[in-house]
CSV table of C-alpha atoms in Angstrom, one decimal:
chain,number,residue,atom,x,y,z
A,4,GLN,CA,21.2,50.4,105.0
A,5,VAL,CA,24.9,49.7,104.7
A,6,HIS,CA,27.5,52.4,105.2
A,7,LEU,CA,30.3,52.3,102.6
A,8,VAL,CA,33.7,54.1,102.9
A,9,GLU,CA,36.2,54.1,100.0
A,10,SER,CA,39.9,54.7,100.3
A,11,GLY,CA,43.1,54.3,98.3
A,12,GLY,CA,42.7,56.8,95.6
A,13,GLY,CA,45.4,59.1,94.5
A,14,LEU,CA,47.7,60.4,91.8
A,15,VAL,CA,49.7,57.9,89.8
A,16,GLN,CA,51.6,57.9,86.6
A,17,ALA,CA,50.4,55.9,83.6
A,18,GLY,CA,51.3,52.3,83.9
A,19,GLY,CA,51.2,52.4,87.6
A,20,SER,CA,48.9,50.7,90.1
A,21,LEU,CA,46.5,51.6,92.9
A,22,ARG,CA,44.4,49.5,95.2
A,23,LEU,CA,41.0,50.8,96.3
A,24,SER,CA,39.3,49.6,99.4
A,25,CYS,CA,35.6,49.8,100.4
A,26,ALA,CA,34.8,49.2,104.0
A,27,ALA,CA,31.2,48.3,104.7
A,28,SER,CA,29.2,48.3,107.9
A,29,GLY,CA,25.6,47.4,108.5
A,30,ARG,CA,25.2,44.4,106.3
A,31,THR,CA,27.5,41.5,105.5
A,32,PHE,CA,28.9,41.1,102.0
A,33,SER,CA,27.5,37.6,101.6
A,34,ARG,CA,24.0,39.1,101.4
A,35,SER,CA,24.8,41.8,98.8
A,36,ALA,CA,26.2,42.0,95.3
A,37,MET,CA,29.0,44.6,95.4
A,38,GLY,CA,30.6,46.6,92.8
A,39,TRP,CA,32.7,49.5,91.6
A,40,PHE,CA,31.6,52.3,89.4
A,41,ARG,CA,33.4,55.5,88.2
A,42,GLN,CA,32.5,58.9,86.9
A,43,ALA,CA,34.9,61.0,85.0
A,44,PRO,CA,34.4,64.8,84.6
A,45,GLY,CA,31.6,65.6,82.2
A,46,LYS,CA,30.7,62.0,81.8
A,47,GLU,CA,28.0,59.7,83.2
A,48,ARG,CA,28.7,57.2,85.9
A,49,GLU,CA,29.8,53.9,84.4
A,50,PHE,CA,30.2,50.3,85.6
A,51,VAL,CA,33.7,49.0,86.4
A,52,ALA,CA,33.4,45.6,88.1
A,53,ARG,CA,31.0,43.6,90.2
A,54,ILE,CA,31.2,40.6,92.5
A,55,SER,CA,28.3,38.5,93.8
A,56,GLY,CA,27.6,38.0,97.5
A,57,ASN,CA,29.1,34.5,97.4
A,58,GLY,CA,32.1,35.7,95.4
A,59,MET,CA,31.4,33.2,92.6
A,60,TYR,CA,30.3,35.6,89.9
A,61,ILE,CA,32.5,38.4,88.8
A,62,ASN,CA,32.4,40.6,85.7
A,63,TYR,CA,34.2,43.6,84.4
A,64,ALA,CA,33.7,46.4,82.0
A,65,ALA,CA,35.6,45.7,78.8
A,66,SER,CA,37.7,48.7,79.3
A,67,VAL,CA,39.3,47.4,82.5
A,68,ARG,CA,39.2,43.6,81.9
A,69,GLY,CA,42.7,42.1,82.4
A,70,ARG,CA,43.9,45.2,84.3
A,71,PHE,CA,41.6,45.5,87.3
A,72,THR,CA,40.7,42.8,89.8
A,73,ILE,CA,37.8,42.9,92.2
A,74,SER,CA,37.8,41.0,95.5
A,75,THR,CA,36.4,40.8,98.9
A,76,ASP,CA,37.6,40.0,102.4
A,77,SER,CA,34.5,38.7,104.2
A,78,ALA,CA,36.2,38.7,107.6
A,79,LYS,CA,36.9,42.4,107.3
A,80,ASN,CA,33.7,43.2,105.3
A,81,THR,CA,35.9,45.0,102.8
A,82,MET,CA,35.9,45.0,99.1
A,83,PHE,CA,39.0,45.8,97.0
A,84,LEU,CA,39.8,46.9,93.5
A,85,GLN,CA,43.3,46.3,92.4
A,86,MET,CA,44.1,48.5,89.4
A,87,ASN,CA,47.2,47.8,87.3
A,88,SER,CA,48.5,49.3,84.1
A,89,LEU,CA,46.5,52.4,84.7
A,90,LYS,CA,45.8,54.7,81.8
A,91,PRO,CA,44.9,58.4,81.8
A,92,GLU,CA,41.4,57.5,80.7
A,93,ASP,CA,41.0,55.7,84.0
A,94,THR,CA,40.9,59.1,85.8
A,95,ALA,CA,37.6,59.4,87.6
A,96,VAL,CA,35.9,59.4,91.0
A,97,TYR,CA,35.5,55.7,91.9
A,98,TYR,CA,32.5,54.7,93.9
A,99,CYS,CA,31.6,51.4,95.6
A,100,ALA,CA,28.1,50.2,95.7
A,101,ALA,CA,26.1,47.4,97.5
A,102,ASP,CA,22.8,46.2,96.2
A,103,LYS,CA,20.1,46.4,98.9
A,104,GLN,CA,18.1,43.5,97.6
A,105,SER,CA,20.2,41.2,95.5
A,106,SER,CA,23.2,39.0,96.2
A,107,PHE,CA,23.8,38.4,92.5
A,108,GLY,CA,23.7,41.6,90.6
A,109,ILE,CA,23.6,45.3,91.2
A,110,THR,CA,20.8,47.6,90.3
A,111,THR,CA,22.1,51.1,90.7
A,112,THR,CA,18.7,52.6,91.7
A,113,GLN,CA,18.5,50.1,94.6
A,114,ALA,CA,22.0,50.3,95.9
A,115,ASP,CA,23.8,52.0,98.8
A,116,TRP,CA,26.8,54.1,97.7
A,117,GLY,CA,30.0,55.3,99.2
A,118,GLN,CA,31.2,58.9,99.0
A,119,GLY,CA,33.8,58.2,96.3
A,120,THR,CA,37.6,58.4,96.0
A,121,GLN,CA,39.5,60.3,93.3
A,122,VAL,CA,41.9,58.5,91.0
A,123,THR,CA,44.0,60.6,88.8
A,124,VAL,CA,46.4,59.0,86.2
A,125,SER,CA,48.9,61.3,84.6
A,126,SER,CA,50.4,60.7,81.2
């Protein structure tokens, strides 16, 4: 099992930027597909972005494509989510996830999860 800790959330005005971090221990990134998900109040958790274990495959939700960038630092076993041009609808708790079995994609029912970090975007 991998232990994931998110950080970097906060309150920002619309149009601003934040950088989320997800520090992992217990398993190296190269063996796991990693990703970011978010859950807004009253809504279901939704996919934001994902990166394969080798870093070659990346995809984003349509709602964040062009504004958010996912990346990893293998030396630090840390994943990042750079969020630019933030909108009020980006307000949510953001979670990082690591698939327990696949280095390519994430299956939410077989992933380890962090505790989440709150992102609030004011209009």
